[in-house]
Amino acid sequence: MSAVPIAVAFHSLFCFHGSDESDSEPYLWCIGFSLGGRNITHAPDAPRLSGSPEFFFSPGSHGSIGGPMGIGANRIIPPSVGRFNTTLEPIVLNAAGRTIEVPGTVGLIGILLEEDATSDEGADAAHAAINELVRIEMQEALDDISMAGVGAEVLQAMAAGKSPEAAASAIFEGRVDRLVQRIQRYARSTAVDAIVSKLSFPGAIVEGADPDEFLGVSVNIFNLADLDQTTHTQRREIADRITQPEVHPEASDFNYNIHGEAWRRVEKFTTPITDQVPPGRRQVTGINRQGRPPRLFIAHLGGRFADGSPWLLTRGQVMNMLSAKTHTFFVRGESGAEADVIIQPDPFNPQFPSVTTVADNDPSNNLGRLPQCPLAIDHLRPAD
């Protein structure tokens, strides 16, 4: 699988109500990370993986998303704070005598706090401590993966009829899940401890009385399979409620919604399939139907040239070629036999004949069983 450009971003924060009776001053730390084949590798017979996760750490603390917010306010999160761009490739493992590709993983963590009396120095120290917590936890989780254990689980999965890729992916997903739980468990205490350790006299008197408040964490993890159908215009939504834990949102001292998206940084475009089919004998491998049940009719027939490139003809073009005797078309049945395509008059509508195949010994409906053929060629190109 080739490298895939990915983006994951928090783009807005909605305030139902903040911690303060008047305007609140939330600020946001964001941490992006990726685990992929660009930065993590495995040499054959090596007991461990090599490399480190890729990280993005947002800048700033106080005022990072623009200052005070009132009830019902919606704040756009600057891309420099909330957006992580990366490129994902599968991690290639050598386990159980096989080469296995594990989909790359990307994540974005958002940590929301309320500015009170903590100094800028204290908030920045807490920010640095959180960043270091995530960096250490992720590296330890990666270093702790035993390839011997991966190989054993792959063999067990294969014995149970499962794919080795599914077994290896489950191991990585389990590590990431446990990592997320640890980060959510320790993020609050890490931030608070850092704030307290950096208090200075006489500022400690003020800060100790009303330190910044840790509000909550939003963690969002995606692998390549999760984002396979996304594009620049078709994105996967992120929506997280941040309130006091185990308290109904309406009873919480604060209540925010953080919104974002994850997507492949590509756009889809199409090019037409050629209808320039040189004379000769052509196999039909797909059809396109139009109309409404029960009056569905074949509108297009398609196939492939010897080089694998597709061709597509309307039913009318096929009938004209058959009438001119410049082309013949056939369908290969399930038995392997070839059945020629012919023109079939419609006794109820003589002006609109159709196409069918000659009667043969194959009981299957030769044209009717063919899959839907594409009407254009899909392409992807980079887009930001």
Coordinates of C-alpha atoms in Angstrom, one line a residue:
M1 CA 0.0 0.0 0.0
S2 CA 1.4 3.4 -0.9
A3 CA 1.7 6.4 1.5
V4 CA -1.5 8.2 2.2
P5 CA -1.6 11.9 3.2
I6 CA -3.8 12.3 6.2
A7 CA -5.2 15.2 8.3
V8 CA -7.0 15.2 11.6
A9 CA -8.1 18.4 13.2
F10 CA -10.2 20.1 15.9
H11 CA -11.9 23.0 14.1
S12 CA -14.3 24.5 16.7
L13 CA -15.3 24.6 20.3
F14 CA -18.9 25.4 21.4
C15 CA -19.5 26.7 24.9
F16 CA -22.9 25.7 26.5
H17 CA -21.5 27.3 29.6
G18 CA -18.1 27.7 31.2
S19 CA -16.7 27.4 34.7
D20 CA -17.2 31.1 35.4
E21 CA -20.5 32.9 35.9
S22 CA -19.6 35.4 33.3
D23 CA -17.2 34.8 30.4
S24 CA -14.9 31.8 30.7
E25 CA -11.4 31.6 29.3
P26 CA -10.8 28.1 27.9
Y27 CA -7.6 27.1 26.3
L28 CA -6.5 24.0 24.4
W29 CA -3.5 21.8 24.1
C30 CA -3.4 19.4 21.1
I31 CA -1.2 16.5 20.6
G32 CA -1.1 14.6 17.3
F33 CA 0.7 11.4 16.7
S34 CA 1.1 8.7 14.0
L35 CA 2.3 5.1 14.0
G36 CA 3.2 4.1 10.5
G37 CA 5.8 2.5 8.3
R38 CA 7.6 5.8 7.6
N39 CA 8.9 6.0 11.2
I40 CA 8.4 2.4 12.6
T41 CA 10.2 -0.6 11.0
H42 CA 10.9 -4.2 11.8
A43 CA 14.0 -6.1 10.6
P44 CA 13.6 -9.8 10.0
D45 CA 14.2 -11.9 13.1
A46 CA 14.5 -8.7 15.3
P47 CA 12.8 -9.2 18.7
R48 CA 11.5 -5.6 18.8
L49 CA 10.3 -2.8 16.5
S50 CA 12.6 0.1 15.6
G51 CA 11.7 3.7 15.5
S52 CA 9.5 6.2 17.3
P53 CA 6.0 7.7 16.8
E54 CA 5.7 11.0 14.9
F55 CA 4.3 13.8 17.1
F56 CA 2.7 17.2 16.7
F57 CA 2.5 19.4 19.8
S58 CA 0.4 22.6 19.6
P59 CA 2.0 25.8 20.6
G60 CA 1.0 28.0 23.5
S61 CA -1.3 27.7 26.5
H62 CA -3.2 30.8 27.8
G63 CA -5.2 32.3 25.0
S64 CA -4.3 29.6 22.5
I65 CA -7.8 29.6 21.0
G66 CA -8.5 33.3 21.3
G67 CA -9.5 34.4 24.8
P68 CA -12.9 34.6 26.7
M69 CA -16.1 32.8 25.6
G70 CA -19.6 33.5 26.7
I71 CA -22.6 31.1 26.9
G72 CA -23.6 30.0 23.4
A73 CA -20.3 31.1 21.8
N74 CA -18.6 29.1 19.1
R75 CA -14.9 29.5 18.7
I76 CA -12.9 28.5 15.6
I77 CA -9.8 26.7 16.6
P78 CA -6.7 27.9 14.7
P79 CA -5.2 25.3 12.4
S80 CA -1.8 26.0 14.0
V81 CA -3.3 24.7 17.3
G82 CA -5.8 22.0 16.2
R83 CA -4.6 20.5 13.0
F84 CA -2.1 17.6 12.5
N85 CA -1.0 16.7 8.9
T86 CA 0.9 13.5 8.4
T87 CA 1.5 10.7 5.9
L88 CA 0.6 7.2 6.8
E89 CA 2.0 3.9 5.5
P90 CA 1.4 0.4 6.8
I91 CA 3.9 -1.0 9.3
V92 CA 5.5 -4.0 7.7
L93 CA 6.2 -6.8 10.2
N94 CA 8.1 -10.1 9.7
A95 CA 6.3 -12.6 12.0
A96 CA 5.6 -16.3 11.9
G97 CA 7.6 -16.6 8.6
R98 CA 5.3 -14.1 6.9
T99 CA 5.4 -10.5 5.8
I100 CA 2.4 -8.8 7.4
E101 CA 1.1 -5.2 6.8
V102 CA -0.5 -3.5 9.8
P103 CA -2.5 -0.3 8.9
G104 CA -0.9 2.9 10.1
T105 CA -2.6 4.8 12.9
V106 CA -3.1 8.5 13.5
G107 CA -4.5 10.2 16.6
L108 CA -5.3 13.6 17.9
I109 CA -5.6 14.4 21.6
G110 CA -7.3 17.6 22.8
I111 CA -6.9 18.7 26.4
L112 CA -9.1 21.6 27.5
L113 CA -8.4 23.8 30.5
E114 CA -9.9 27.0 32.0
E115 CA -7.6 29.9 32.7
D116 CA -7.8 31.3 36.2
A117 CA -4.9 32.7 38.2
T118 CA -2.1 30.4 37.1
S119 CA 0.9 32.2 35.5
D120 CA 1.8 31.8 31.9
E121 CA 5.0 30.0 33.2
G122 CA 2.9 27.5 35.2
A123 CA 0.6 26.8 32.3
D124 CA 3.5 26.3 29.9
A125 CA 5.2 24.0 32.4
A126 CA 2.0 21.9 32.6
H127 CA 1.8 21.8 28.8
A128 CA 5.4 20.6 28.5
A129 CA 4.7 17.9 31.2
I130 CA 1.7 16.6 29.3
N131 CA 3.6 16.4 26.1
E132 CA 6.4 14.5 27.8
L133 CA 3.9 12.1 29.4
V134 CA 2.4 11.3 26.0
R135 CA 5.8 10.9 24.4
I136 CA 7.1 8.5 27.0
E137 CA 3.9 6.5 27.3
M138 CA 3.7 6.0 23.5
Q139 CA 7.4 5.1 23.1
E140 CA 7.2 2.6 26.0
A141 CA 4.0 1.0 24.5
L142 CA 5.9 0.6 21.2
D143 CA 9.1 -0.7 22.8
D144 CA 7.0 -3.2 24.8
I145 CA 5.7 -5.1 21.7
S146 CA 7.4 -8.5 21.6
M147 CA 7.7 -9.8 18.0
A148 CA 7.8 -13.3 19.4
G149 CA 4.5 -12.7 21.0
V150 CA 3.1 -11.2 17.8
G151 CA 4.3 -14.3 15.9
A152 CA 2.7 -16.7 18.3
E153 CA -0.7 -14.8 18.1
V154 CA -0.5 -14.8 14.3
L155 CA 0.0 -18.6 14.3
Q156 CA -3.0 -19.0 16.7
A157 CA -5.1 -16.8 14.5
M158 CA -4.2 -18.7 11.3
A159 CA -5.0 -22.0 13.1
A160 CA -8.4 -20.6 13.9
G161 CA -9.0 -19.6 10.3
K162 CA -8.3 -15.8 10.8
S163 CA -6.0 -13.7 8.7
P164 CA -2.5 -12.9 10.1
E165 CA -3.1 -9.2 9.3
A166 CA -6.2 -9.2 11.6
A167 CA -4.3 -10.8 14.4
A168 CA -1.3 -8.3 14.1
S169 CA -3.7 -5.4 13.8
A170 CA -5.6 -6.5 17.0
I171 CA -2.3 -6.4 18.9
F172 CA -1.5 -2.9 17.9
E173 CA -5.1 -1.7 18.5
G174 CA -5.0 -3.2 22.0
R175 CA -1.8 -1.3 22.8
V176 CA -3.2 1.9 21.5
D177 CA -6.4 1.4 23.6
R178 CA -4.4 0.8 26.8
L179 CA -2.3 3.8 26.0
V180 CA -5.3 6.0 25.6
Q181 CA -6.7 4.8 29.0
R182 CA -3.4 5.6 30.7
I183 CA -3.2 9.1 29.1
Q184 CA -6.8 9.9 30.2
R185 CA -6.1 8.6 33.7
Y186 CA -2.8 10.5 34.3
A187 CA -3.3 13.7 32.2
R188 CA -5.1 15.6 34.9
S189 CA -2.7 14.8 37.7
T190 CA 0.3 15.4 35.5
A191 CA -1.0 18.9 34.6
V192 CA -1.9 19.8 38.1
D193 CA 1.4 18.6 39.6
A194 CA 3.4 20.6 37.0
I195 CA 1.4 23.8 37.7
V196 CA 2.0 23.4 41.5
S197 CA 5.7 22.6 41.0
K198 CA 6.3 25.8 39.0
L199 CA 4.5 28.2 41.4
S200 CA 6.7 31.1 42.5
F201 CA 6.4 33.4 45.5
P202 CA 4.5 35.7 45.7
G203 CA 2.6 34.4 42.7
A204 CA 2.1 31.1 44.5
I205 CA -0.3 32.8 46.9
V206 CA -2.6 33.8 44.1
E207 CA -2.1 30.7 42.0
G208 CA -2.5 28.3 44.9
A209 CA -5.9 29.9 45.7
D210 CA -7.3 29.7 42.2
P211 CA -5.2 27.6 39.8
D212 CA -6.2 26.9 36.3
E213 CA -8.8 24.2 36.0
F214 CA -8.3 21.0 34.1
L215 CA -11.6 20.4 32.2
G216 CA -11.2 17.2 30.1
V217 CA -9.6 15.2 27.3
S218 CA -10.8 14.3 23.9
V219 CA -8.9 11.4 22.3
N220 CA -9.5 10.4 18.7
I221 CA -7.8 7.4 17.0
F222 CA -8.1 6.3 13.3
N223 CA -6.3 3.8 11.2
L224 CA -6.0 3.7 7.4
A225 CA -9.0 1.4 7.1
D226 CA -11.1 3.9 9.1
L227 CA -10.3 6.6 6.7
D228 CA -10.3 4.6 3.5
Q229 CA -13.5 6.2 2.1
T230 CA -12.7 9.8 3.1
T231 CA -11.5 12.6 0.9
H232 CA -11.0 16.3 1.1
T233 CA -14.8 16.8 0.7
Q234 CA -16.0 13.6 2.5
R235 CA -14.6 13.7 6.0
R236 CA -15.1 11.6 9.2
E237 CA -16.7 13.7 11.9
I238 CA -15.2 14.2 15.4
A239 CA -17.6 15.4 18.1
D240 CA -16.9 15.2 21.8
R241 CA -18.7 16.5 24.9
I242 CA -16.4 17.8 27.7
T243 CA -18.1 18.0 31.1
Q244 CA -17.4 16.9 34.6
P245 CA -17.1 13.1 34.7
E246 CA -20.1 11.1 36.0
V247 CA -22.2 14.3 36.1
H248 CA -25.1 15.0 33.8
P249 CA -24.1 17.7 31.2
E250 CA -26.8 20.1 32.4
A251 CA -25.6 19.8 36.0
S252 CA -21.9 20.0 35.2
D253 CA -19.9 23.1 36.3
F254 CA -18.9 23.4 32.6
N255 CA -20.2 22.1 29.3
Y256 CA -18.4 22.2 26.0
N257 CA -18.6 20.5 22.6
I258 CA -15.4 20.1 20.6
H259 CA -15.8 19.4 16.9
G260 CA -13.4 18.2 14.2
E261 CA -12.7 16.0 11.3
A262 CA -10.3 13.3 10.0
W263 CA -9.7 12.7 6.3
R264 CA -7.4 11.7 3.6
R265 CA -5.9 14.8 2.0
V266 CA -6.9 13.8 -1.5
E267 CA -9.7 14.8 -3.8
K268 CA -11.5 12.4 -6.2
F269 CA -12.0 13.1 -9.9
T270 CA -13.0 11.0 -12.8
T271 CA -12.1 10.6 -16.4
P272 CA -14.3 9.0 -19.1
I273 CA -13.9 5.4 -20.2
T274 CA -13.1 5.1 -23.9
D275 CA -15.7 4.0 -26.4
Q276 CA -13.2 3.6 -29.2
V277 CA -13.2 -0.1 -29.6
P278 CA -11.4 -1.5 -32.7
P279 CA -13.2 -4.1 -34.7
G280 CA -12.8 -7.7 -33.4
R281 CA -14.2 -10.1 -30.9
R282 CA -14.7 -8.7 -27.4
Q283 CA -15.7 -10.2 -24.0
V284 CA -18.3 -8.4 -22.1
T285 CA -17.5 -8.4 -18.4
G286 CA -20.0 -5.9 -17.0
I287 CA -23.2 -4.1 -17.7
N288 CA -25.0 -1.0 -16.5
R289 CA -28.8 -1.0 -16.0
Q290 CA -31.2 1.9 -16.1
G291 CA -34.9 2.4 -15.6
R292 CA -37.1 1.4 -12.7
P293 CA -38.2 -2.1 -11.5
P294 CA -39.6 -4.2 -13.1
R295 CA -38.7 -2.4 -16.4
L296 CA -34.9 -2.4 -16.0
F297 CA -32.9 -2.4 -19.2
I298 CA -29.3 -2.7 -20.2
A299 CA -27.9 0.7 -21.0
H300 CA -24.1 0.0 -21.2
L301 CA -21.9 -3.0 -21.8
G302 CA -18.2 -2.9 -20.8
G303 CA -15.1 -5.0 -20.9
R304 CA -11.3 -4.7 -20.9
F305 CA -8.6 -4.6 -23.6
A306 CA -5.7 -7.0 -23.5
D307 CA -3.6 -4.4 -21.5
G308 CA -6.3 -4.3 -18.8
S309 CA -7.7 -0.9 -19.6
P310 CA -11.5 -0.6 -19.7
W311 CA -13.8 0.1 -22.6
L312 CA -17.5 1.1 -22.3
L313 CA -20.2 1.1 -25.0
T314 CA -23.9 2.1 -25.0
R315 CA -26.4 -0.6 -25.9
G316 CA -27.0 1.4 -29.1
Q317 CA -23.3 1.4 -30.1
V318 CA -23.1 -2.4 -29.5
M319 CA -26.2 -3.0 -31.7
N320 CA -24.8 -0.8 -34.4
M321 CA -21.5 -2.7 -34.4
L322 CA -23.4 -6.0 -34.5
S323 CA -25.5 -4.9 -37.3
A324 CA -22.5 -3.7 -39.3
K325 CA -20.8 -7.0 -38.6
T326 CA -17.6 -5.2 -37.6
H327 CA -17.6 -6.6 -34.0
T328 CA -18.8 -9.6 -32.1
F329 CA -19.3 -9.7 -28.4
F330 CA -19.6 -12.6 -26.0
V331 CA -20.1 -13.5 -22.4
R332 CA -18.2 -16.3 -20.7
G333 CA -20.7 -18.3 -18.5
E334 CA -20.0 -20.0 -15.2
S335 CA -19.2 -23.2 -17.1
G336 CA -16.5 -21.4 -19.1
A337 CA -18.6 -21.6 -22.4
E338 CA -18.8 -18.5 -24.6
A339 CA -22.3 -17.2 -25.5
D340 CA -22.5 -14.6 -28.2
V341 CA -24.3 -11.3 -27.6
I342 CA -27.2 -10.7 -30.1
I343 CA -29.9 -8.2 -30.8
Q344 CA -33.3 -9.1 -29.3
P345 CA -36.4 -7.4 -30.8
D346 CA -39.1 -6.3 -28.4
P347 CA -42.5 -7.4 -29.7
F348 CA -44.2 -4.8 -27.5
N349 CA -41.9 -2.0 -28.4
P350 CA -40.3 -2.7 -31.8
Q351 CA -38.5 0.7 -31.9
F352 CA -36.4 -0.2 -28.9
P353 CA -34.8 -3.6 -29.3
S354 CA -32.5 -5.0 -26.6
V355 CA -29.5 -7.3 -26.4
T356 CA -29.2 -10.8 -25.0
T357 CA -27.1 -13.9 -25.5
V358 CA -27.7 -16.9 -27.7
A359 CA -29.2 -19.9 -26.0
D360 CA -26.6 -22.3 -24.7
N361 CA -26.2 -25.1 -22.2
D362 CA -25.3 -22.8 -19.3
P363 CA -28.4 -22.4 -17.1
S364 CA -27.2 -19.0 -15.7
N365 CA -28.4 -15.7 -17.2
N366 CA -25.3 -14.8 -19.0
L367 CA -25.7 -11.0 -19.2
G368 CA -27.9 -10.7 -16.1
R369 CA -25.3 -12.2 -13.8
L370 CA -22.6 -9.8 -14.8
P371 CA -21.5 -7.2 -12.2
Q372 CA -22.2 -3.5 -12.6
C373 CA -19.5 -1.9 -14.7
P374 CA -18.1 1.5 -13.9
L375 CA -19.2 4.5 -16.0
A376 CA -16.0 6.4 -15.4
I377 CA -12.5 5.9 -14.0
D378 CA -11.9 7.2 -10.5
H379 CA -8.7 8.9 -9.6
L380 CA -7.2 10.6 -6.5
R381 CA -4.9 13.6 -6.4
P382 CA -3.4 15.5 -3.4
A383 CA -5.6 18.2 -1.9
D384 CA -5.1 20.3 1.3

